[in-house]
């Protein structure tokens, strides 16, 4: 079938600023040249009919349907985007088309990418003009309120705002951001995406549990200091000064203190990382990425044995500036910033060493090389 419209919504990588967006922290990221393609036509009668090249079963619904019931399949994202947009706008026309993802799922925020693609498509069909920040907000609401993941806006922001070659630096509390050109002397790099071979859904991981632990840490600190507290859903580590953490950390249950430790140290790493990027210091940028991963392992306590294995292999590998779990770090993938001249040897070393430990992932393990790109957009075919 011939389609009139085509949206490309990229996946994202986040070198620094992991697991802090839901606490209103500082994050950084790139949109990458792999992602989701959505081809579609507009339907006048409000029907939505979609096929996926990655998942079985067709999805069909109506834009005026008020149901919030999840079905536990890929159609939930089609329904979630519609739900979030309908909260703000009346939808009359639907879409009919096909969606395809260009890499295996796990750690690159394919959920946010598909939600953004659907939001943009519904908006187009209904003559709704949205700013990039509105697209971010609507897609994020779909993921939190409909899909049920208590995440922040890191993924949506990278996907919507990304610009080729530039590092997105975003304060998720104020929503102020900068797209930063690399310093003149920044060493050449390519980004490797190393798939462990495991896939997962974040709703079923410890993701939401960790978010709750961060908020509880904030509550503990405020309570020890006899400060007013807010309902947990309005409580964020960002609102608790570092000094309060220093003064209370030894009294808190150790696991809550570790979550807070991750937050405060990641805040500093993002700031330093932005400076390293701007001043063209790839060595330092990479070193900070590794420190961020160490904190994810020891303070935030995410990462499966498979991901930790990949990280352990690459952390001292010649030609790797730095690397860390991608995204949530439950199963999924690891990213690495690599000297292009050493690509082959890096790929070979990681593959050999990983598959020696985990031969069962021979078929699903894989390394892909990606580059930064512009954010989600309509393209001319
Ligand atoms: C997932 C979430 C994001 C973010 C990252 C970890 O990708 O969707 O909001 O929390 O994990 O940094």
mmCIF file of C-alpha atoms in Angstrom, residues 71-301:
data_model
loop_
_atom_site.group_PDB
_atom_site.id
_atom_site.type_symbol
_atom_site.label_atom_id
_atom_site.label_comp_id
_atom_site.label_asym_id
_atom_site.label_seq_id
_atom_site.Cartn_x
_atom_site.Cartn_y
_atom_site.Cartn_z
ATOM 1 C CA UNK A 71 -4.470 -5.179 26.315
ATOM 2 C CA UNK A 72 -0.854 -6.046 26.999
ATOM 3 C CA UNK A 73 0.286 -5.871 23.378
ATOM 4 C CA UNK A 74 1.920 -3.320 21.066
ATOM 5 C CA UNK A 75 -1.477 -1.732 20.483
ATOM 6 C CA UNK A 76 -1.275 -0.252 23.993
ATOM 7 C CA UNK A 77 1.136 2.354 22.641
ATOM 8 C CA UNK A 78 -1.294 3.250 19.840
ATOM 9 C CA UNK A 79 -4.040 3.575 22.459
ATOM 10 C CA UNK A 80 -1.780 5.370 24.979
ATOM 11 C CA UNK A 81 -0.806 8.116 22.528
ATOM 12 C CA UNK A 82 -4.442 8.616 21.616
ATOM 13 C CA UNK A 83 -5.440 8.729 25.296
ATOM 14 C CA UNK A 84 -2.888 11.445 26.116
ATOM 15 C CA UNK A 85 -3.673 13.579 23.084
ATOM 16 C CA UNK A 86 -7.425 13.265 23.650
ATOM 17 C CA UNK A 87 -7.037 14.754 27.112
ATOM 18 C CA UNK A 88 -6.190 18.039 25.390
ATOM 19 C CA UNK A 89 -7.756 17.926 21.925
ATOM 20 C CA UNK A 90 -10.773 16.564 20.168
ATOM 21 C CA UNK A 91 -9.745 13.881 17.675
ATOM 22 C CA UNK A 92 -11.919 13.221 14.644
ATOM 23 C CA UNK A 93 -9.649 11.642 12.069
ATOM 24 C CA UNK A 94 -7.596 8.485 12.465
ATOM 25 C CA UNK A 95 -4.582 6.882 10.829
ATOM 26 C CA UNK A 96 -4.001 3.760 8.817
ATOM 27 C CA UNK A 97 -0.501 2.453 8.307
ATOM 28 C CA UNK A 98 2.538 0.429 9.281
ATOM 29 C CA UNK A 99 5.234 0.772 11.901
ATOM 30 C CA UNK A 100 8.716 -0.756 12.001
ATOM 31 C CA UNK A 101 11.645 -0.562 14.405
ATOM 32 C CA UNK A 102 15.219 -0.709 13.166
ATOM 33 C CA UNK A 103 16.995 -2.377 16.104
ATOM 34 C CA UNK A 104 16.145 -5.018 18.699
ATOM 35 C CA UNK A 105 14.226 -3.743 21.713
ATOM 36 C CA UNK A 106 15.932 -3.038 25.016
ATOM 37 C CA UNK A 107 17.454 0.119 26.423
ATOM 38 C CA UNK A 108 17.105 2.548 23.535
ATOM 39 C CA UNK A 109 13.668 3.865 24.466
ATOM 40 C CA UNK A 110 11.672 2.297 21.686
ATOM 41 C CA UNK A 111 8.551 2.905 23.823
ATOM 42 C CA UNK A 112 9.048 6.653 23.799
ATOM 43 C CA UNK A 113 9.943 6.590 20.091
ATOM 44 C CA UNK A 114 6.717 4.837 19.072
ATOM 45 C CA UNK A 115 4.614 7.039 21.346
ATOM 46 C CA UNK A 116 6.121 10.174 19.825
ATOM 47 C CA UNK A 117 5.521 8.847 16.308
ATOM 48 C CA UNK A 118 1.848 8.129 17.106
ATOM 49 C CA UNK A 119 1.326 11.508 18.814
ATOM 50 C CA UNK A 120 2.772 13.279 15.756
ATOM 51 C CA UNK A 121 0.642 11.207 13.388
ATOM 52 C CA UNK A 122 -2.633 11.775 15.278
ATOM 53 C CA UNK A 123 -1.804 15.477 15.501
ATOM 54 C CA UNK A 124 -1.167 15.650 11.754
ATOM 55 C CA UNK A 125 -4.436 13.853 10.992
ATOM 56 C CA UNK A 126 -6.374 16.305 13.146
ATOM 57 C CA UNK A 127 -4.622 19.540 12.094
ATOM 58 C CA UNK A 128 -3.149 20.015 15.563
ATOM 59 C CA UNK A 129 0.097 21.960 15.746
ATOM 60 C CA UNK A 130 2.318 20.958 18.648
ATOM 61 C CA UNK A 131 5.593 22.416 19.899
ATOM 62 C CA UNK A 132 8.390 19.954 20.586
ATOM 63 C CA UNK A 133 7.881 20.425 24.318
ATOM 64 C CA UNK A 134 4.170 19.635 23.951
ATOM 65 C CA UNK A 135 5.010 16.462 22.034
ATOM 66 C CA UNK A 136 7.407 15.500 24.844
ATOM 67 C CA UNK A 137 4.776 16.129 27.517
ATOM 68 C CA UNK A 138 1.993 14.268 25.726
ATOM 69 C CA UNK A 139 4.137 11.230 24.903
ATOM 70 C CA UNK A 140 5.449 11.208 28.451
ATOM 71 C CA UNK A 141 1.935 11.309 29.907
ATOM 72 C CA UNK A 142 0.971 8.405 27.674
ATOM 73 C CA UNK A 143 3.861 6.371 29.056
ATOM 74 C CA UNK A 144 3.292 7.262 32.693
ATOM 75 C CA UNK A 145 -0.469 7.327 32.907
ATOM 76 C CA UNK A 146 -1.421 4.729 30.347
ATOM 77 C CA UNK A 147 1.514 2.318 30.114
ATOM 78 C CA UNK A 148 2.300 2.677 33.820
ATOM 79 C CA UNK A 149 6.015 3.526 33.927
ATOM 80 C CA UNK A 150 6.881 6.263 36.450
ATOM 81 C CA UNK A 151 9.658 7.704 34.343
ATOM 82 C CA UNK A 152 10.887 11.205 33.574
ATOM 83 C CA UNK A 153 11.249 12.998 30.246
ATOM 84 C CA UNK A 154 14.791 12.001 29.251
ATOM 85 C CA UNK A 155 13.764 9.680 26.420
ATOM 86 C CA UNK A 156 11.108 11.903 24.898
ATOM 87 C CA UNK A 157 13.387 14.957 25.113
ATOM 88 C CA UNK A 158 16.288 13.279 23.289
ATOM 89 C CA UNK A 159 13.934 11.926 20.637
ATOM 90 C CA UNK A 160 12.117 15.203 20.022
ATOM 91 C CA UNK A 161 14.886 17.753 20.538
ATOM 92 C CA UNK A 162 18.016 15.932 19.312
ATOM 93 C CA UNK A 163 20.275 17.573 16.729
ATOM 94 C CA UNK A 164 22.986 15.836 14.762
ATOM 95 C CA UNK A 165 26.402 16.132 16.360
ATOM 96 C CA UNK A 166 25.160 18.096 19.365
ATOM 97 C CA UNK A 167 24.830 16.934 22.943
ATOM 98 C CA UNK A 168 21.447 17.651 24.509
ATOM 99 C CA UNK A 169 21.858 18.995 28.026
ATOM 100 C CA UNK A 170 18.519 19.229 29.814
ATOM 101 C CA UNK A 171 17.459 20.243 33.276
ATOM 102 C CA UNK A 172 14.367 18.097 33.791
ATOM 103 C CA UNK A 173 13.200 20.321 36.678
ATOM 104 C CA UNK A 174 13.033 23.591 34.729
ATOM 105 C CA UNK A 175 12.872 22.006 31.246
ATOM 106 C CA UNK A 176 15.591 24.430 30.117
ATOM 107 C CA UNK A 177 17.947 22.839 27.637
ATOM 108 C CA UNK A 178 20.952 23.456 25.416
ATOM 109 C CA UNK A 179 22.148 21.636 22.314
ATOM 110 C CA UNK A 180 25.885 21.747 22.598
ATOM 111 C CA UNK A 181 28.412 21.613 19.789
ATOM 112 C CA UNK A 182 31.476 19.531 20.656
ATOM 113 C CA UNK A 183 34.680 21.386 21.445
ATOM 114 C CA UNK A 184 36.963 21.774 18.441
ATOM 115 C CA UNK A 185 39.479 19.202 19.575
ATOM 116 C CA UNK A 186 37.012 16.493 20.535
ATOM 117 C CA UNK A 187 38.442 13.181 19.369
ATOM 118 C CA UNK A 188 36.475 11.322 16.697
ATOM 119 C CA UNK A 189 34.067 8.760 18.068
ATOM 120 C CA UNK A 190 31.431 6.282 17.064
ATOM 121 C CA UNK A 191 28.726 4.938 19.299
ATOM 122 C CA UNK A 192 28.398 1.179 19.720
ATOM 123 C CA UNK A 193 25.159 -0.346 20.889
ATOM 124 C CA UNK A 194 25.898 -3.723 22.403
ATOM 125 C CA UNK A 195 22.815 -5.874 22.895
ATOM 126 C CA UNK A 196 23.136 -8.416 25.659
ATOM 127 C CA UNK A 197 20.599 -10.668 23.980
ATOM 128 C CA UNK A 198 17.986 -10.206 26.706
ATOM 129 C CA UNK A 199 14.861 -8.167 26.094
ATOM 130 C CA UNK A 200 12.451 -6.817 28.634
ATOM 131 C CA UNK A 201 9.539 -4.572 29.500
ATOM 132 C CA UNK A 202 10.336 -1.855 32.017
ATOM 133 C CA UNK A 203 6.899 -2.019 33.590
ATOM 134 C CA UNK A 204 7.830 -5.493 34.838
ATOM 135 C CA UNK A 205 11.326 -4.533 35.986
ATOM 136 C CA UNK A 206 12.419 -2.860 39.238
ATOM 137 C CA UNK A 207 12.227 0.522 37.528
ATOM 138 C CA UNK A 208 9.196 1.804 39.430
ATOM 139 C CA UNK A 209 10.529 0.351 42.665
ATOM 140 C CA UNK A 210 13.728 2.387 42.335
ATOM 141 C CA UNK A 211 11.713 5.547 41.656
ATOM 142 C CA UNK A 212 9.838 4.874 44.905
ATOM 143 C CA UNK A 213 13.110 4.336 46.782
ATOM 144 C CA UNK A 214 14.471 7.703 45.566
ATOM 145 C CA UNK A 215 11.331 9.463 46.725
ATOM 146 C CA UNK A 216 11.445 7.674 50.067
ATOM 147 C CA UNK A 217 15.065 8.799 50.488
ATOM 148 C CA UNK A 218 13.920 12.381 49.929
ATOM 149 C CA UNK A 219 11.134 11.920 52.478
ATOM 150 C CA UNK A 220 13.539 10.455 55.063
ATOM 151 C CA UNK A 221 15.897 13.403 54.720
ATOM 152 C CA UNK A 222 13.101 15.941 55.025
ATOM 153 C CA UNK A 223 11.604 14.132 57.989
ATOM 154 C CA UNK A 224 14.942 13.888 59.848
ATOM 155 C CA UNK A 225 15.358 17.612 59.388
ATOM 156 C CA UNK A 226 11.772 18.291 60.397
ATOM 157 C CA UNK A 227 11.028 19.909 57.056
ATOM 158 C CA UNK A 228 7.532 19.981 55.564
ATOM 159 C CA UNK A 229 6.880 17.042 53.282
ATOM 160 C CA UNK A 230 4.664 16.744 50.225
ATOM 161 C CA UNK A 231 2.744 13.756 48.877
ATOM 162 C CA UNK A 232 5.185 11.197 47.520
ATOM 163 C CA UNK A 233 4.221 11.849 43.903
ATOM 164 C CA UNK A 234 5.288 15.477 44.336
ATOM 165 C CA UNK A 235 8.531 14.595 46.137
ATOM 166 C CA UNK A 236 11.821 14.728 44.203
ATOM 167 C CA UNK A 237 15.447 14.385 45.254
ATOM 168 C CA UNK A 238 16.180 17.581 43.358
ATOM 169 C CA UNK A 239 14.256 19.513 45.998
ATOM 170 C CA UNK A 240 16.487 18.238 48.786
ATOM 171 C CA UNK A 241 19.791 20.136 49.099
ATOM 172 C CA UNK A 242 22.997 18.133 49.102
ATOM 173 C CA UNK A 243 23.841 19.452 52.582
ATOM 174 C CA UNK A 244 20.711 17.806 53.916
ATOM 175 C CA UNK A 245 21.828 14.539 52.393
ATOM 176 C CA UNK A 246 25.268 14.877 53.991
ATOM 177 C CA UNK A 247 23.669 15.527 57.348
ATOM 178 C CA UNK A 248 21.234 12.614 57.249
ATOM 179 C CA UNK A 249 22.746 9.901 55.075
ATOM 180 C CA UNK A 250 24.124 7.840 57.937
ATOM 181 C CA UNK A 251 20.759 7.670 59.650
ATOM 182 C CA UNK A 252 18.832 6.525 56.586
ATOM 183 C CA UNK A 253 18.387 2.883 55.617
ATOM 184 C CA UNK A 254 21.529 2.235 53.572
ATOM 185 C CA UNK A 255 19.675 1.324 50.405
ATOM 186 C CA UNK A 256 17.845 4.657 50.317
ATOM 187 C CA UNK A 257 21.103 6.479 50.956
ATOM 188 C CA UNK A 258 22.690 4.677 48.000
ATOM 189 C CA UNK A 259 19.885 5.815 45.669
ATOM 190 C CA UNK A 260 20.376 9.395 46.825
ATOM 191 C CA UNK A 261 24.153 9.058 46.475
ATOM 192 C CA UNK A 262 23.614 8.120 42.849
ATOM 193 C CA UNK A 263 21.433 11.165 42.301
ATOM 194 C CA UNK A 264 23.845 13.705 43.778
ATOM 195 C CA UNK A 265 26.968 12.242 42.199
ATOM 196 C CA UNK A 266 25.267 11.948 38.805
ATOM 197 C CA UNK A 267 24.318 15.622 39.047
ATOM 198 C CA UNK A 268 28.015 16.494 39.328
ATOM 199 C CA UNK A 269 29.024 14.068 36.578
ATOM 200 C CA UNK A 270 26.569 15.597 34.116
ATOM 201 C CA UNK A 271 27.889 19.097 34.812
ATOM 202 C CA UNK A 272 31.503 17.952 34.431
ATOM 203 C CA UNK A 273 30.616 15.927 31.350
ATOM 204 C CA UNK A 274 29.047 18.902 29.629
ATOM 205 C CA UNK A 275 32.206 20.911 30.273
ATOM 206 C CA UNK A 276 34.361 18.047 28.988
ATOM 207 C CA UNK A 277 32.259 17.846 25.814
ATOM 208 C CA UNK A 278 32.354 21.601 25.267
ATOM 209 C CA UNK A 279 36.076 21.778 25.803
ATOM 210 C CA UNK A 280 36.755 18.818 23.515
ATOM 211 C CA UNK A 281 37.957 16.399 26.178
ATOM 212 C CA UNK A 282 36.753 12.964 25.052
ATOM 213 C CA UNK A 283 38.959 11.136 27.566
ATOM 214 C CA UNK A 284 37.266 12.861 30.480
ATOM 215 C CA UNK A 285 33.811 12.559 28.921
ATOM 216 C CA UNK A 286 34.375 8.810 28.584
ATOM 217 C CA UNK A 287 35.794 8.471 32.079
ATOM 218 C CA UNK A 288 32.692 10.132 33.532
ATOM 219 C CA UNK A 289 30.457 7.766 31.578
ATOM 220 C CA UNK A 290 32.252 4.838 33.189
ATOM 221 C CA UNK A 291 31.918 6.402 36.631
ATOM 222 C CA UNK A 292 28.218 6.840 35.945
ATOM 223 C CA UNK A 293 27.907 3.147 35.159
ATOM 224 C CA UNK A 294 29.793 2.226 38.350
ATOM 225 C CA UNK A 295 27.289 4.286 40.294
ATOM 226 C CA UNK A 296 24.407 2.586 38.495
ATOM 227 C CA UNK A 297 25.834 -0.771 39.538
ATOM 228 C CA UNK A 298 26.781 0.005 43.140
ATOM 229 C CA UNK A 299 24.460 2.822 44.209
ATOM 230 C CA UNK A 300 21.424 2.481 42.003
ATOM 231 C CA UNK A 301 21.779 -1.289 41.825
#
